[in-house]
Amino acid sequence: MEASKVIHAIYTDDDVLMSAVKSVKAEKYHIEEIYTPFPVHGLDKAMGLAPTRLAITAFLYGCVGITVATVMMNFIMIQDWPQDIGGKPSFSYLENMPSFVPIMFELTVFFAAHLMVITFYLRSRMWPFKKAENPDPRTTDDHFLMEIAVHNNEESLTDLLRNTGAVEINIVDKNEDAH
Amino acid sequence: MEYKISNRLKMGAIILMVLGLLGISYGFWNAHTVNEDNITEFLASESHHGDAHEVEGHEDVHVESAGHGEEAHSEDSHGDDAHGAEHVEDHQATHEEHVLHQIHNRPWSALYIAAFFFFMIALGVLAFYAVQYAAQAGWSPVLFRVMEGITSYVLPGGLLVLIIAFMADSHLFVWLKEGMTTEGHENYDALVAGKASWLNKPWFFIRGLIFLGGWSLYRHFSRKFSVAQDSSDDNRFFKKNFRISAAFLVFFMYSESMMSWDWIMSVDPHWFSTLFGWYLLAGMLVCGVTVISMITIYLKSKGLLEHVNDSHIHDLAKFMFGFSVFWTYLWFSQFMLIWYSNIPEEVTYFVTRIEDYNLPFFGMIAMNFLFPLLLLMNSDFKRVNWFVIMAGIVILCGHYIDIFNMIMPATVGDRWFIGIPEIGSILFFGGLFLLIVFSALGKYPLTAKGNPFIEESEHFHY
């Protein structure tokens, strides 16, 4: 497969970037990726990205957590060895529940938080020793970079991006296997 | 936008009040059909018919006490099913007297609970309003006039609570019974006598008036400054409001705690809890924010709050959610600490509630915690008006039951029911609340246009 070409338009202001995204979207070009040094409020909406489902996973992980806590303590404290510890009623889970609630709460939060973070790492492909995918180191400091695939429309795309206020436009050969 | 209370709303409120008054009068009349002369027959006929609730209650007690193997306990706790052949004569007499008191206390308690419930909504809104000023919140100024409308109920509502407390006297506050503090008297109670320097009638009402005076003064001046700011060309009145709000919050935290000891906790003068004041405060704030969002949604549906968007509703719903969880946290902290250590002098408070008020006691946890937790967790649902209204109705009912659970066990014991006296009182105070709040809403434009944050608030977007 031939190496595909992408265009890198670099901006120095997030407001300019936002309006550039809107005009590029209006021209029906597909934006591959945008690199910014900090979160730009409303950028995902302007790009038309689907909302995240991370909160839903967190809720489900929380449900797992409370189940683990309940099953664990029911087995240990009620089923396996229902000892009388300081007069606490260990006849059934419900009767002794108030003393289990702190643990149920903490495990719910623990599962929801940690599994959600791990999900985030997996979905966004982040781990230690991962090779950085940064096309231009300036984008971690004060530059914004928009990447658009080129399909024999180099000229019109360059014109459009130039008009949106890009300070620098580079055409890059992108080898898909590089990362 | 100008708002004027509609005739339909006014009529509706008045009809509610009339119906409520009928219910309240029926409650008093009905309670006084049982008196010293016919209490014995009343109890005898009751033990024959015995309504379903009563029977259930007794079975519970049997099961409980059998489980714990305390035979002696069951003997005392279900004294009132009057199968007392083995009871000695004078026990019978005190038992009848006890039941008679409970029957006569019920309409007073019903009245007091409803009066306090609607008062606490207004007070919760007042505290929330002061927080918005002190925090210089940028989202809420478009809601200030709604909040000011609701807080107009603080003074009349608070006075009514005090008047009912004054009239109910020992029907509500057992420490007001004659001879409680006189050594040698048959009613003498050493524990109550030890608290008499705080719990005595004149000092109780002086304190009540001081609290109410402080709250009403703040409410009066903050409303005045807020209205004056509308036509002012600088931020003088806003700054004044900021300062008095900060000062009010300090006063409020102290006075609210003491009010909770006086007005609520003292119905059980043998019991005390340190976090009771915050617990009541959390309930107040939930109800307050809920009523703010319900009235906001109502006025918005009439097209009167053009600058309120669904981000404001979203924020209010977040507060409803957050304060509901906070309320639960305090409820559980109070319950669990007492349950865990199980010290007899403290735990009786919950023993009576679990045995005699099982459904309301645990049902309110579902209404005040599980329901808002699951319904208001989703960020999209918080923007759906009818969802917020529905959650709000359940939260308000749940917190009525919360107050019900605080007062009723101390005054009527197991003779509780949510019947005509209770519903009548709710209708009466609900009607009064609507009448006062919506009349106050109609007095000034619904947008506090001079507020320095109003621009930010109108464009608030979450």
XYZ file of C-alpha atoms in Angstrom:
641
model
C 0.000 0.000 0.000
C 1.330 3.370 -0.898
C 2.141 5.736 1.905
C -0.790 8.080 2.488
C -0.238 11.760 2.726
C -1.581 13.991 5.472
C -1.622 17.713 5.849
C -0.562 19.319 9.122
C -1.988 22.760 9.757
C -0.507 24.518 12.760
C -2.268 27.235 14.743
C -1.135 29.342 17.665
C -4.487 30.261 19.216
C -7.334 28.089 20.389
C -10.035 30.514 19.203
C -8.538 30.495 15.705
C -8.375 26.721 15.891
C -12.055 26.503 16.840
C -13.192 28.617 13.936
C -10.843 26.674 11.621
C -12.435 23.413 12.747
C -15.864 24.827 11.998
C -14.930 25.950 8.485
C -13.147 22.674 7.706
C -16.217 20.760 8.895
C -18.420 23.043 6.805
C -16.367 22.066 3.732
C -16.978 18.412 4.616
C -13.325 17.462 5.077
C -12.598 14.706 7.521
C -10.326 15.785 10.360
C -8.088 12.875 11.315
C -6.817 14.272 14.583
C -6.159 17.485 16.481
C -3.230 17.894 18.870
C -3.503 20.584 21.555
C -1.374 21.433 24.595
C -4.469 21.740 26.843
C -8.192 20.890 26.712
C -10.010 23.272 24.401
C -13.575 23.677 25.641
C -16.099 22.692 22.987
C -13.546 21.207 20.581
C -15.129 17.756 20.713
C -18.542 19.238 19.897
C -17.111 21.232 16.989
C -15.364 18.130 15.624
C -18.556 16.144 16.037
C -16.996 13.488 18.256
C -19.370 11.046 19.923
C -19.836 11.620 23.679
C -17.807 9.416 25.978
C -19.376 6.370 27.615
C -16.810 6.292 30.396
C -19.387 7.383 33.013
C -21.609 4.438 32.103
C -18.746 2.004 32.564
C -17.984 3.618 35.930
C -21.571 3.032 37.050
C -21.381 -0.613 36.031
C -18.011 -1.073 37.756
C -19.559 0.437 40.889
C -22.318 -2.178 40.711
C -19.637 -4.865 40.479
C -17.893 -3.362 43.500
C -20.963 -3.389 45.718
C -21.695 -6.954 44.652
C -18.166 -8.075 45.492
C -18.381 -6.403 48.905
C -21.766 -7.928 49.695
C -20.910 -11.438 48.559
C -17.559 -11.349 50.303
C -18.824 -10.174 53.653
C -21.920 -12.334 53.528
C -19.736 -15.386 53.014
C -17.092 -14.476 55.584
C -19.189 -12.988 58.363
C -22.529 -14.747 57.982
C -22.106 -18.071 56.132
C -18.614 -19.334 56.827
C -18.075 -18.550 60.473
C -20.942 -16.626 62.083
C -19.101 -15.848 65.268
C -20.518 -13.633 67.983
C -18.198 -10.636 67.946
C -19.143 -8.155 70.624
C -22.828 -9.043 70.432
C -23.278 -8.048 66.799
C -26.121 -10.072 65.263
C -24.562 -12.320 62.621
C -27.760 -14.319 61.960
C -28.350 -12.725 58.578
C -26.676 -10.171 56.368
C -29.476 -7.660 56.800
C -29.332 -7.745 60.579
C -25.667 -6.835 60.646
C -25.706 -4.628 57.581
C -24.980 -1.214 59.111
C -21.511 -2.379 60.088
C -20.848 -3.546 56.511
C -21.943 -0.330 54.837
C -18.587 1.513 55.147
C -16.864 -1.329 53.315
C -19.641 -1.630 50.744
C -19.321 2.067 50.060
C -15.553 2.056 49.804
C -15.411 -0.953 47.516
C -18.049 0.581 45.253
C -15.952 3.718 44.931
C -12.741 1.725 44.597
C -14.039 -0.434 41.774
C -15.757 2.430 39.984
C -12.699 4.676 40.151
C -9.907 2.248 39.399
C -11.601 0.202 36.717
C -12.777 3.370 35.022
C -9.202 4.723 34.986
C -7.900 1.460 33.596
C -10.626 1.510 30.962
C -9.562 5.010 30.069
C -5.930 3.932 29.681
C -6.891 0.970 27.518
C -9.255 2.913 25.296
C -6.844 5.794 24.833
C -3.891 3.387 24.429
C -1.694 4.766 27.188
C 0.865 2.801 29.104
C 4.448 3.172 30.384
C 7.159 2.913 27.699
C 4.608 3.669 25.039
C 6.128 5.537 22.111
C 4.756 9.066 21.991
C 2.587 9.748 18.944
C 3.285 13.402 18.848
C 3.777 14.731 15.281
C 5.333 17.966 16.460
C 6.769 18.615 19.934
C 5.511 22.208 19.882
C 1.941 20.954 20.285
C 2.692 20.155 23.941
C 3.721 23.731 24.554
C 1.910 26.469 22.665
C 0.888 25.216 19.205
C -2.233 23.500 17.939
C -2.043 21.015 15.088
C -4.842 19.805 12.839
C -4.245 16.699 10.752
C -6.281 16.063 7.601
C -5.812 13.236 5.125
C -4.971 14.263 1.560
C -6.784 12.575 -1.346
C -5.486 14.348 -4.465
C -6.924 17.637 -3.248
C -3.766 19.106 -1.860
C -4.201 22.527 -3.387
C -7.754 23.318 -2.401
C -7.146 21.978 1.108
C -4.019 24.100 1.514
C -5.910 27.193 0.387
C -8.735 26.516 2.770
C -6.396 25.979 5.726
C -4.352 29.039 4.838
C -7.552 31.098 4.946
C -8.494 29.769 8.356
C -5.403 31.368 9.869
C -2.935 28.491 9.983
C 0.581 29.793 10.629
C 2.266 26.804 9.043
C 1.081 24.076 6.673
C 3.125 20.932 6.091
C 2.395 17.967 3.897
C 3.693 14.825 5.473
C 4.040 11.285 4.223
C 2.535 9.137 6.818
C 3.599 5.529 7.032
C 0.753 3.673 8.708
C 3.066 1.050 10.153
C 5.257 3.570 11.910
C 3.434 3.299 15.207
C -40.759 39.625 33.452
C -43.668 40.580 35.579
C -45.591 37.879 37.296
C -48.955 38.146 38.938
C -50.457 35.379 41.013
C -53.306 34.000 38.964
C -56.787 33.823 40.391
C -56.844 30.110 39.753
C -53.745 29.584 41.857
C -55.095 31.841 44.582
C -58.415 30.007 44.645
C -56.615 26.665 44.619
C -54.498 27.678 47.593
C -57.530 28.931 49.513
C -59.446 25.731 48.784
C -56.464 23.725 50.063
C -56.446 25.809 53.233
C -60.188 25.379 53.807
C -59.998 21.629 53.226
C -56.979 21.541 55.508
C -58.780 23.429 58.248
C -61.670 20.981 58.021
C -59.236 18.086 58.313
C -57.479 19.683 61.265
C -60.770 20.381 63.083
C -61.915 16.840 62.411
C -58.636 15.615 63.888
C -59.138 17.546 67.100
C -62.802 16.608 67.370
C -62.068 12.964 66.696
C -59.257 12.836 69.248
C -61.496 14.327 71.904
C -64.296 11.819 71.358
C -62.042 9.579 73.416
C -61.769 10.877 76.968
C -61.283 9.663 80.521
C -64.846 8.369 80.687
C -64.817 6.071 77.702
C -61.147 5.164 77.307
C -61.668 1.747 78.874
C -64.456 0.845 76.438
C -62.386 2.328 73.608
C -59.442 0.080 74.402
C -61.673 -2.951 74.916
C -63.399 -2.475 71.555
C -60.017 -1.885 69.932
C -58.590 -5.123 71.242
C -61.617 -6.918 69.712
C -61.505 -5.286 66.297
C -57.860 -4.345 66.234
C -57.042 -2.741 62.908
C -54.485 -4.426 60.711
C -51.658 -2.113 61.592
C -52.037 -2.668 65.292
C -51.945 -6.427 64.966
C -48.923 -6.318 62.725
C -47.107 -4.119 65.184
C -47.601 -6.582 67.978
C -46.472 -9.519 65.966
C -43.314 -7.636 65.150
C -42.624 -7.064 68.785
C -43.127 -10.753 69.530
C -40.787 -11.868 66.798
C -38.147 -9.321 67.764
C -38.152 -10.141 71.402
C -38.280 -13.874 70.811
C -35.242 -13.521 68.571
C -33.319 -11.791 71.306
C -34.682 -13.989 73.996
C -35.954 -11.159 76.156
C -39.207 -12.440 77.542
C -39.583 -9.603 79.998
C -39.316 -7.030 77.235
C -42.371 -8.208 75.333
C -44.421 -7.912 78.493
C -43.938 -4.133 78.694
C -43.797 -3.127 75.104
C -47.178 -4.376 73.964
C -49.082 -3.392 77.030
C -51.891 -1.877 74.996
C -53.504 -5.003 73.625
C -55.242 -5.082 76.962
C -55.322 -8.806 77.567
C -54.293 -7.717 80.985
C -56.003 -10.118 83.358
C -52.703 -10.497 85.139
C -52.005 -6.776 85.135
C -52.436 -5.114 88.442
C -55.066 -2.426 88.836
C -52.860 0.684 88.896
C -50.835 -0.463 85.909
C -54.111 -0.572 83.988
C -54.868 2.982 85.032
C -51.507 4.428 83.949
C -51.732 2.520 80.708
C -55.092 4.101 79.914
C -53.760 7.495 80.799
C -50.793 6.908 78.520
C -52.950 5.904 75.554
C -55.267 8.837 76.152
C -52.309 11.219 76.009
C -51.149 9.674 72.760
C -54.593 10.026 71.212
C -54.835 13.655 72.270
C -51.286 14.439 71.119
C -51.879 13.258 67.584
C -53.665 16.273 66.042
C -51.131 18.602 67.657
C -48.228 16.611 66.305
C -49.795 16.440 62.855
C -50.176 20.215 62.864
C -46.666 20.818 64.140
C -45.010 18.464 61.643
C -46.691 20.093 58.653
C -46.018 23.593 59.976
C -42.372 22.808 60.541
C -42.005 21.040 57.210
C -43.126 24.031 55.150
C -41.195 26.418 57.364
C -38.033 24.400 56.920
C -38.347 24.579 53.135
C -38.335 28.370 53.320
C -35.454 28.393 55.800
C -33.424 25.991 53.659
C -33.930 28.278 50.676
C -32.822 31.260 52.776
C -29.581 29.495 53.696
C -29.013 28.440 50.094
C -29.665 32.001 48.934
C -27.146 33.383 51.420
C -24.586 30.853 50.216
C -25.123 32.005 46.629
C -24.406 35.602 47.644
C -21.456 34.769 49.872
C -19.916 32.533 47.203
C -20.598 35.151 44.491
C -22.076 32.408 42.375
C -22.288 33.268 38.714
C -24.975 30.787 37.702
C -27.769 31.539 40.147
C -28.668 35.265 40.007
C -31.465 34.582 37.504
C -33.060 32.464 40.241
C -32.681 35.029 43.041
C -36.216 36.385 42.735
C -37.625 32.862 42.905
C -35.612 32.210 46.058
C -36.655 35.547 47.567
C -40.277 34.645 46.888
C -39.929 31.361 48.742
C -38.135 32.908 51.709
C -41.069 35.264 52.249
C -42.592 32.309 54.105
C -39.827 32.299 56.762
C -41.416 34.852 59.076
C -45.097 33.813 58.953
C -44.183 30.124 58.830
C -41.791 30.411 61.743
C -44.299 32.350 63.832
C -46.906 29.667 63.156
C -44.500 26.960 64.302
C -43.868 28.879 67.521
C -47.572 29.547 68.064
C -48.400 25.872 67.605
C -45.580 24.941 69.970
C -46.959 27.420 72.497
C -50.516 26.124 72.234
C -49.577 22.448 72.092
C -47.434 22.821 75.191
C -46.986 19.437 76.843
C -48.831 17.672 74.035
C -45.604 18.021 72.081
C -42.929 18.765 74.646
C -43.122 16.357 77.499
C -40.681 18.487 79.511
C -43.446 21.083 79.802
C -45.615 18.709 81.798
C -46.509 19.909 85.229
C -44.237 18.842 88.034
C -41.509 17.421 85.803
C -38.900 19.508 87.576
C -40.451 19.624 91.060
C -38.824 17.163 93.384
C -41.377 14.961 95.107
C -44.040 15.484 92.427
C -45.396 12.307 90.850
C -44.243 13.524 87.419
C -40.759 14.369 88.678
C -38.076 13.423 86.188
C -34.496 13.899 87.330
C -33.101 13.916 83.789
C -35.509 16.602 82.613
C -34.958 18.554 85.798
C -31.233 18.525 85.084
C -31.895 20.186 81.725
C -34.397 22.689 83.058
C -32.014 25.620 82.760
C -32.177 25.195 78.966
C -35.541 23.516 78.548
C -38.011 25.851 80.183
C -40.933 27.580 78.594
C -39.955 31.281 78.687
C -36.381 30.665 77.587
C -37.566 28.309 74.813
C -39.754 31.002 73.280
C -37.229 33.795 73.807
C -34.678 31.685 71.949
C -37.206 30.875 69.241
C -37.966 34.547 68.735
C -34.268 35.444 68.636
C -33.615 32.830 65.932
C -36.639 33.860 63.949
C -35.789 37.526 64.415
C -32.277 37.012 63.067
C -33.451 35.040 60.050
C -36.252 37.470 59.217
C -33.983 40.485 59.575
C -31.527 39.001 57.105
C -34.347 38.067 54.774
C -35.828 41.593 55.030
C -32.575 43.402 54.290
C -31.273 41.069 51.614
C -34.588 41.389 49.772
C -34.475 45.164 50.197
C -30.898 45.427 48.899
C -31.600 43.025 46.076
C -34.523 45.141 44.885
C -32.572 48.379 45.416
C -29.731 46.984 43.282
C -32.137 46.804 40.308
C -32.220 50.574 39.914
C -28.765 51.352 41.260
C -25.911 52.521 39.049
C -23.141 50.943 41.092
C -22.686 47.732 43.087
C -23.211 49.263 46.518
C -26.240 47.156 47.387
C -24.693 43.985 46.056
C -21.680 44.511 48.306
C -23.953 45.126 51.263
C -25.799 41.936 50.455
C -22.534 40.052 50.214
C -21.503 41.227 53.653
C -24.778 40.555 55.431
C -25.005 37.132 53.762
C -21.610 36.131 55.123
C -22.589 37.365 58.581
C -25.972 35.656 58.352
C -24.384 32.311 57.519
C -22.357 32.437 60.722
C -25.454 33.308 62.754
C -27.475 30.711 60.894
C -25.120 27.838 61.622
C -25.345 28.485 65.345
C -29.031 29.313 65.479
C -30.051 26.433 63.227
C -28.259 23.919 65.470
C -29.955 25.303 68.560
C -33.291 25.466 66.772
C -32.959 21.771 65.942
C -32.357 20.935 69.614
C -35.271 23.074 70.705
C -37.927 22.522 68.112
C -37.254 18.918 67.167
C -34.854 17.086 69.480
C -36.523 18.276 72.683
C -39.640 16.206 71.960
C -37.434 13.370 73.226
C -35.814 15.136 76.175
C -34.036 11.982 77.341
C -32.220 11.589 74.051
C -29.515 13.616 72.404
C -27.327 13.433 69.342
C -24.489 15.729 68.367
C -24.960 15.711 64.617
C -28.707 16.285 64.788
C -28.442 19.927 63.751
C -26.570 19.159 60.532
C -28.860 16.272 59.814
C -31.840 18.589 59.947
C -29.919 21.179 57.921
C -29.208 18.667 55.159
C -32.907 17.796 54.967
C -33.753 21.489 54.873
C -31.369 22.176 52.019
C -32.656 19.267 49.929
C -36.249 20.417 50.350
C -35.278 24.029 49.710
C -33.405 23.313 46.487
C -36.159 20.955 45.359
C -38.813 23.616 45.828
C -36.624 26.202 44.055
C -36.335 23.936 41.033
C -40.027 23.012 41.042
C -41.173 26.641 41.193
C -38.562 27.617 38.606
C -39.801 24.936 36.245
C -43.396 26.044 36.846
C -42.642 29.722 36.139
C -40.519 28.795 33.136
C -43.347 26.703 31.714
C -45.465 29.853 31.906
C -42.785 31.620 29.838
C -41.899 33.977 32.689
C -38.243 33.149 33.193
C -36.788 33.757 29.754
C -33.170 33.594 30.901
C -33.443 30.299 32.729
C -32.156 27.512 30.523
C -31.817 23.807 31.127
C -28.294 24.288 32.470
C -29.805 26.088 35.465
C -32.225 23.214 35.967
C -29.291 20.846 35.613
C -27.400 22.673 38.360
C -30.399 22.647 40.673
C -30.894 18.949 40.047
C -27.229 18.380 40.850
C -27.769 20.129 44.160
C -30.864 18.000 44.793
C -28.783 14.913 44.107
C -25.809 16.042 46.146
C -27.772 17.195 49.171
C -29.842 13.997 49.088
C -26.647 11.986 49.348
C -25.371 14.336 52.046
C -28.612 13.898 53.979
C -28.239 10.126 53.721
C -24.655 10.345 54.886
C -25.739 12.191 58.018
C -28.756 9.965 58.583
C -26.595 6.888 58.346
C -23.804 8.347 60.465
C -26.288 9.086 63.218
C -28.028 5.734 62.914
C -24.932 3.586 62.553
C -23.008 5.119 65.415
C -25.922 4.586 67.770
C -26.764 1.119 66.420
C -23.154 0.010 66.616
C -22.434 1.024 70.177
C -25.974 0.163 71.272
C -25.879 2.218 74.468
C -29.343 1.767 76.016
C -29.953 5.446 76.771
C -29.340 6.399 73.139
C -30.584 3.397 71.261
C -34.191 3.513 72.479
C -34.680 6.340 69.995
C -34.124 3.945 67.107
C -35.681 0.922 68.780
C -39.077 2.641 68.947
C -38.719 3.829 65.362
C -37.764 0.447 63.966
C -40.412 -1.420 65.916
C -43.349 0.961 65.562
C -42.415 2.922 62.426
C -40.744 0.261 60.354
C -42.202 1.206 56.992
C -41.905 4.997 57.285
C -38.464 4.722 58.852
C -36.925 2.553 56.146
C -39.264 3.694 53.383
C -37.912 7.205 53.717
C -34.385 5.926 52.980
C -35.644 4.594 49.675
C -37.444 7.860 48.912
C -34.699 10.199 50.053
C -31.686 8.248 48.908
C -32.173 5.388 46.453
C -34.769 7.157 44.334
C -32.869 10.432 43.777
C -29.573 8.532 43.563
C -30.706 6.408 40.656
C -32.951 8.961 38.925
C -30.734 12.000 39.132
C -27.410 10.320 38.443
C -27.710 10.599 34.685
C -26.641 13.978 33.422
C -29.254 13.990 30.628
C -32.137 13.236 33.009
C -31.209 16.252 35.098
C -32.213 18.449 32.166
C -35.605 16.836 31.646
C -38.139 18.994 33.465
C -40.745 16.369 34.234
C -38.026 14.089 35.568
C -36.851 16.752 37.987
C -40.438 17.434 39.069
C -41.095 13.737 39.632
C -37.903 13.278 41.641
C -38.781 16.458 43.544
C -42.207 15.177 44.559
C -40.715 11.963 45.929
C -37.978 13.885 47.759
C -40.508 16.239 49.357
C -42.762 13.356 50.472
C -39.693 11.553 51.800
C -38.618 14.515 53.857
C -42.112 15.032 55.224
C -41.879 11.465 56.486
C -38.441 12.271 57.869
C -39.929 15.022 60.059
C -42.878 12.726 60.826
C -40.397 10.132 62.125
C -38.734 12.737 64.310
C -41.881 13.969 66.058
C -44.526 11.267 66.054
C -42.726 8.463 67.953
C -42.171 10.851 70.854
C -45.751 12.064 71.039
C -48.094 9.328 69.827
C -45.872 6.248 69.931
C -47.368 3.344 68.054
C -50.716 5.141 67.571
C -49.569 6.804 64.383
C -51.241 6.909 61.039
C -51.075 9.233 58.089
C -54.760 9.995 58.090
C -57.099 12.961 58.017
C -55.369 15.106 60.693
C -51.961 14.689 59.008
C -53.164 15.222 55.453
C -55.385 18.097 56.547
C -52.390 19.818 58.118
C -50.313 19.302 54.987
C -53.091 20.775 52.848
C -53.518 23.756 55.128
C -49.851 24.683 55.320
C -49.280 23.769 51.684
C -52.033 26.177 50.664
C -50.686 28.889 52.927
C -47.186 28.352 51.550
C -48.374 28.628 47.950
C -50.425 31.716 48.712
C -47.623 33.577 50.481
C -44.848 32.496 48.124
C -46.685 33.240 44.900
C -48.002 36.560 46.192
C -44.416 37.522 47.058
C -43.228 36.388 43.610
C -45.653 38.833 42.039
C -44.284 41.889 43.854
C -41.126 42.545 41.817
C -39.816 41.685 38.354
C -38.568 38.111 38.152
C -35.113 39.105 36.895
C -32.727 40.721 39.361
C -31.368 42.899 36.611
C -28.948 45.054 38.623
C -26.965 42.118 39.929
C -23.350 42.296 38.714
C -23.443 38.583 37.896
C -26.759 38.597 36.069
C -25.090 38.768 32.638
C -22.984 35.706 33.408
C -25.991 33.939 34.830
C -28.143 34.623 31.764
C -25.515 33.017 29.558
C -24.789 30.234 31.966
C -24.100 27.068 30.118
C -22.947 23.792 31.470
